[in-house]
Amino acid sequence: LDRVYFDVEPGKTLAIVGPSGAGKTTTIQLLLRFYDPQAGRILLDGVDLREMRRDDFRQTMSLVPQDPVIFANNVMENIRFGRQDANDSEVMEAANLAGAHDFISVLPEGYSTYVGERGVMLSGGQKQRIAIARAILRDAPLLLLDEATSALDSESEQVVQRAVDALAKDRTTIVIAHRLATVKKADRILVMDHGKVVAQGTHESLMKEGGLYARLARLQFVSDVKEAF
């Protein structure tokens, strides 16, 4: 990353887009403090992350990654990982809000179904809905979405996107996205390329600018139309 600066107001949604290698996931990794910036600061409510214990500031965050970690356990315990003291009813309510309850209900043993190592018994869309249920159960004020729908087929993407929209409501959200259809409603979009912010604005303003964002959007539109046929 090179002189990247942005701020996100409470309750707002910031989207970060750009081609592969632009620095999108690096940004998320810095926010989670997997490593620290060589220069500059990352502030949470005005406090430098380096001045806080990792487990303290991570309590304020929920992460839904592109490839969610699913444990070799049953569905109930996989969702409960979001908040260990949650009771069964709270877990099921989170699953329902995530659009996961229906598919869980038809599993051989419902919420008690063992999902196998890395969730081999589940599809990509089902894993993502469990990850979103986990985030809903956690109920943290800051939501980080890292390519949460990019690996899904169109039908699964729509279901997961509805769950993501419900989760992002009334939370501060930072969403990393490859598919631009998922970021149109963001309050602000940062466009990154080669580690720099090259443009920012709303979907409409960036389309009017005709820069990298507009080019990426046109390429995706053509690709989506080809897939449809």
CSV table of C-alpha atoms in Angstrom, one decimal:
chain,number,residue,atom,x,y,z
A,1,LEU,CA,0.0,0.0,0.0
A,2,ASP,CA,1.3,3.5,-0.9
A,3,ARG,CA,-0.1,6.5,1.0
A,4,VAL,CA,-3.6,5.0,1.3
A,5,TYR,CA,-5.9,7.2,3.5
A,6,PHE,CA,-9.6,6.8,4.2
A,7,ASP,CA,-12.0,7.1,7.1
A,8,VAL,CA,-15.3,5.4,7.7
A,9,GLU,CA,-18.0,7.0,9.8
A,10,PRO,CA,-20.1,4.9,12.2
A,11,GLY,CA,-23.0,3.1,10.6
A,12,LYS,CA,-21.7,3.8,7.0
A,13,THR,CA,-20.6,1.3,4.4
A,14,LEU,CA,-17.3,1.7,2.6
A,15,ALA,CA,-16.5,-0.6,-0.4
A,16,ILE,CA,-13.0,-1.2,-1.7
A,17,VAL,CA,-12.7,-2.5,-5.3
A,18,GLY,CA,-9.9,-3.0,-7.8
A,19,PRO,CA,-8.2,-5.6,-9.9
A,20,SER,CA,-6.2,-8.5,-8.4
A,21,GLY,CA,-3.1,-7.3,-6.5
A,22,ALA,CA,-4.5,-3.8,-5.9
A,23,GLY,CA,-4.1,-4.1,-2.2
A,24,LYS,CA,-7.7,-4.8,-1.1
A,25,THR,CA,-7.1,-7.9,1.1
A,26,THR,CA,-3.9,-6.3,2.4
A,27,THR,CA,-6.1,-3.5,3.8
A,28,ILE,CA,-8.3,-6.0,5.6
A,29,GLN,CA,-5.2,-7.8,7.0
A,30,LEU,CA,-3.9,-4.5,8.4
A,31,LEU,CA,-7.3,-3.7,10.0
A,32,LEU,CA,-7.2,-7.1,11.7
A,33,ARG,CA,-3.6,-6.4,12.7
A,34,PHE,CA,-2.1,-9.5,11.2
A,35,TYR,CA,0.8,-7.1,10.7
A,36,ASP,CA,1.4,-3.4,11.3
A,37,PRO,CA,2.0,-0.6,8.8
A,38,GLN,CA,5.6,0.4,8.2
A,39,ALA,CA,4.4,4.0,8.3
A,40,GLY,CA,1.1,5.7,9.2
A,41,ARG,CA,-1.6,4.7,11.7
A,42,ILE,CA,-4.8,2.8,11.9
A,43,LEU,CA,-7.2,4.3,14.4
A,44,LEU,CA,-10.4,2.8,15.9
A,45,ASP,CA,-12.4,5.5,17.6
A,46,GLY,CA,-9.3,7.7,17.6
A,47,VAL,CA,-7.1,5.1,19.3
A,48,ASP,CA,-4.1,3.5,17.4
A,49,LEU,CA,-4.6,-0.2,17.1
A,50,ARG,CA,-1.0,-0.7,18.3
A,51,GLU,CA,-2.0,0.7,21.6
A,52,MET,CA,-4.8,-1.8,22.1
A,53,ARG,CA,-4.7,-5.5,22.9
A,54,ARG,CA,-5.5,-7.6,19.8
A,55,ASP,CA,-8.2,-9.5,21.6
A,56,ASP,CA,-9.8,-6.2,22.8
A,57,PHE,CA,-10.2,-4.5,19.4
A,58,ARG,CA,-11.0,-7.7,17.6
A,59,GLN,CA,-14.1,-8.0,19.9
A,60,THR,CA,-15.5,-5.0,18.0
A,61,MET,CA,-15.1,-6.8,14.6
A,62,SER,CA,-16.8,-9.5,12.7
A,63,LEU,CA,-15.1,-11.0,9.6
A,64,VAL,CA,-16.8,-12.9,6.8
A,65,PRO,CA,-14.0,-14.1,4.5
A,66,GLN,CA,-14.1,-15.5,1.0
A,67,ASP,CA,-13.2,-18.9,2.3
A,68,PRO,CA,-14.7,-19.3,5.8
A,69,VAL,CA,-13.2,-21.6,8.3
A,70,ILE,CA,-15.6,-24.5,9.0
A,71,PHE,CA,-14.7,-26.8,11.9
A,72,ALA,CA,-15.0,-30.5,12.1
A,73,ASN,CA,-18.1,-30.3,14.3
A,74,ASN,CA,-21.8,-29.9,14.0
A,75,VAL,CA,-23.7,-27.0,12.5
A,76,MET,CA,-24.8,-25.6,15.9
A,77,GLU,CA,-21.2,-25.4,17.3
A,78,ASN,CA,-19.9,-23.9,14.0
A,79,ILE,CA,-22.3,-21.0,14.3
A,80,ARG,CA,-21.8,-20.7,18.1
A,81,PHE,CA,-18.1,-20.0,17.4
A,82,GLY,CA,-19.2,-16.4,16.8
A,83,ARG,CA,-20.2,-16.1,20.5
A,84,GLN,CA,-19.4,-19.0,22.8
A,85,ASP,CA,-22.0,-18.1,25.4
A,86,ALA,CA,-25.0,-18.0,23.0
A,87,ASN,CA,-27.8,-20.5,23.7
A,88,ASP,CA,-29.4,-22.7,21.0
A,89,SER,CA,-32.3,-20.3,20.4
A,90,GLU,CA,-29.9,-17.4,19.7
A,91,VAL,CA,-27.9,-19.6,17.3
A,92,MET,CA,-31.0,-20.6,15.4
A,93,GLU,CA,-32.2,-17.1,15.2
A,94,ALA,CA,-28.9,-16.0,13.7
A,95,ALA,CA,-29.1,-18.9,11.2
A,96,ASN,CA,-32.6,-17.7,10.2
A,97,LEU,CA,-31.4,-14.2,9.6
A,98,ALA,CA,-28.5,-15.4,7.6
A,99,GLY,CA,-30.8,-17.4,5.3
A,100,ALA,CA,-29.3,-20.7,6.6
A,101,HIS,CA,-32.2,-22.2,8.6
A,102,ASP,CA,-34.0,-23.8,5.7
A,103,PHE,CA,-31.0,-25.8,4.4
A,104,ILE,CA,-29.9,-26.7,7.9
A,105,SER,CA,-33.4,-28.0,8.7
A,106,VAL,CA,-33.2,-30.6,5.9
A,107,LEU,CA,-29.8,-31.9,6.8
A,108,PRO,CA,-29.8,-35.5,8.2
A,109,GLU,CA,-29.7,-34.3,11.9
A,110,GLY,CA,-30.5,-30.6,11.5
A,111,TYR,CA,-28.3,-28.4,13.6
A,112,SER,CA,-26.7,-31.5,15.1
A,113,THR,CA,-25.4,-32.6,11.7
A,114,TYR,CA,-21.6,-33.2,11.6
A,115,VAL,CA,-20.3,-31.2,8.6
A,116,GLY,CA,-16.9,-32.9,8.3
A,117,GLU,CA,-13.3,-31.6,8.0
A,118,ARG,CA,-13.4,-28.0,6.6
A,119,GLY,CA,-17.2,-28.5,6.0
A,120,VAL,CA,-16.8,-31.0,3.2
A,121,MET,CA,-20.5,-31.9,3.6
A,122,LEU,CA,-21.6,-28.3,2.7
A,123,SER,CA,-21.6,-26.3,-0.5
A,124,GLY,CA,-19.8,-23.0,-0.9
A,125,GLY,CA,-23.0,-21.0,-0.5
A,126,GLN,CA,-24.0,-23.0,2.7
A,127,LYS,CA,-20.5,-22.4,4.2
A,128,GLN,CA,-20.9,-18.7,3.5
A,129,ARG,CA,-24.3,-18.6,5.2
A,130,ILE,CA,-22.9,-20.3,8.3
A,131,ALA,CA,-20.1,-17.7,8.3
A,132,ILE,CA,-22.7,-14.9,8.1
A,133,ALA,CA,-24.8,-16.5,10.8
A,134,ARG,CA,-21.7,-16.5,13.0
A,135,ALA,CA,-21.1,-12.8,12.3
A,136,ILE,CA,-24.8,-12.0,13.1
A,137,LEU,CA,-24.5,-14.0,16.4
A,138,ARG,CA,-21.3,-12.1,17.3
A,139,ASP,CA,-23.2,-8.8,16.8
A,140,ALA,CA,-20.0,-6.7,16.6
A,141,PRO,CA,-20.2,-3.0,15.6
A,142,LEU,CA,-17.6,-3.3,12.8
A,143,LEU,CA,-18.2,-5.7,9.9
A,144,LEU,CA,-15.5,-6.7,7.5
A,145,LEU,CA,-16.5,-8.6,4.3
A,146,ASP,CA,-13.7,-9.9,2.2
A,147,GLU,CA,-15.0,-11.1,-1.1
A,148,ALA,CA,-17.8,-12.8,0.7
A,149,THR,CA,-19.8,-13.7,-2.4
A,150,SER,CA,-17.2,-13.9,-5.2
A,151,ALA,CA,-16.9,-17.7,-5.3
A,152,LEU,CA,-20.6,-18.5,-5.5
A,153,ASP,CA,-22.9,-19.3,-8.3
A,154,SER,CA,-25.5,-16.7,-9.2
A,155,GLU,CA,-28.4,-18.2,-7.2
A,156,SER,CA,-26.3,-18.7,-4.0
A,157,GLU,CA,-24.8,-15.2,-4.4
A,158,GLN,CA,-28.3,-13.7,-4.4
A,159,VAL,CA,-29.3,-15.5,-1.2
A,160,VAL,CA,-26.0,-14.7,0.5
A,161,GLN,CA,-26.1,-11.1,-0.6
A,162,ARG,CA,-29.5,-10.6,1.0
A,163,ALA,CA,-28.1,-12.0,4.2
A,164,VAL,CA,-25.1,-9.7,3.9
A,165,ASP,CA,-27.4,-6.7,3.4
A,166,ALA,CA,-29.3,-7.5,6.5
A,167,LEU,CA,-26.1,-8.0,8.5
A,168,ALA,CA,-24.6,-4.7,7.3
A,169,LYS,CA,-27.7,-2.6,8.3
A,170,ASP,CA,-26.9,-0.3,11.2
A,171,ARG,CA,-23.3,-1.4,11.3
A,172,THR,CA,-20.0,0.2,10.2
A,173,THR,CA,-19.1,-2.0,7.2
A,174,ILE,CA,-16.0,-2.3,5.1
A,175,VAL,CA,-16.6,-4.6,2.1
A,176,ILE,CA,-13.9,-5.9,-0.3
A,177,ALA,CA,-15.5,-6.9,-3.5
A,178,HIS,CA,-14.4,-8.2,-6.9
A,179,ARG,CA,-18.0,-8.3,-8.2
A,180,LEU,CA,-19.1,-4.7,-8.5
A,181,ALA,CA,-22.8,-5.6,-8.2
A,182,THR,CA,-22.3,-6.2,-4.5
A,183,VAL,CA,-21.0,-2.6,-3.8
A,184,LYS,CA,-23.5,-0.4,-5.7
A,185,LYS,CA,-25.3,0.5,-2.5
A,186,ALA,CA,-22.2,1.5,-0.5
A,187,ASP,CA,-22.1,5.0,0.9
A,188,ARG,CA,-18.6,5.4,-0.6
A,189,ILE,CA,-16.4,3.3,-2.9
A,190,LEU,CA,-12.6,3.4,-3.0
A,191,VAL,CA,-11.0,2.2,-6.2
A,192,MET,CA,-7.5,0.8,-5.7
A,193,ASP,CA,-4.8,-0.1,-8.2
A,194,HIS,CA,-1.2,-1.1,-7.5
A,195,GLY,CA,-1.5,-0.2,-3.8
A,196,LYS,CA,-2.9,3.2,-4.3
A,197,VAL,CA,-6.4,4.8,-4.1
A,198,VAL,CA,-7.0,6.1,-7.7
A,199,ALA,CA,-10.6,7.2,-7.3
A,200,GLN,CA,-13.4,7.4,-4.8
A,201,GLY,CA,-17.1,8.2,-4.8
A,202,THR,CA,-20.5,6.6,-5.2
A,203,HIS,CA,-21.3,4.1,-7.9
A,204,GLU,CA,-23.0,6.7,-10.0
A,205,SER,CA,-20.2,9.3,-9.7
A,206,LEU,CA,-17.5,6.8,-10.5
A,207,MET,CA,-19.4,5.6,-13.6
A,208,LYS,CA,-19.7,9.2,-14.8
A,209,GLU,CA,-15.9,9.7,-14.3
A,210,GLY,CA,-15.2,6.9,-16.8
A,211,GLY,CA,-12.0,5.7,-15.1
A,212,LEU,CA,-10.9,2.3,-13.9
A,213,TYR,CA,-14.2,1.6,-12.0
A,214,ALA,CA,-16.3,2.3,-15.1
A,215,ARG,CA,-14.0,0.0,-17.2
A,216,LEU,CA,-14.2,-2.8,-14.6
A,217,ALA,CA,-18.0,-2.4,-14.5
A,218,ARG,CA,-18.3,-2.6,-18.3
A,219,LEU,CA,-16.1,-5.7,-18.4
A,220,GLN,CA,-18.2,-7.4,-15.8
A,221,PHE,CA,-21.4,-6.5,-17.5
A,222,VAL,CA,-20.3,-8.1,-20.7
A,223,SER,CA,-19.1,-11.2,-18.8
A,224,ASP,CA,-22.4,-11.5,-16.9
A,225,VAL,CA,-24.4,-11.3,-20.1
A,226,LYS,CA,-22.3,-14.0,-21.7
A,227,GLU,CA,-22.8,-16.3,-18.7
A,228,ALA,CA,-26.6,-15.7,-18.9
A,229,PHE,CA,-26.5,-17.2,-22.4
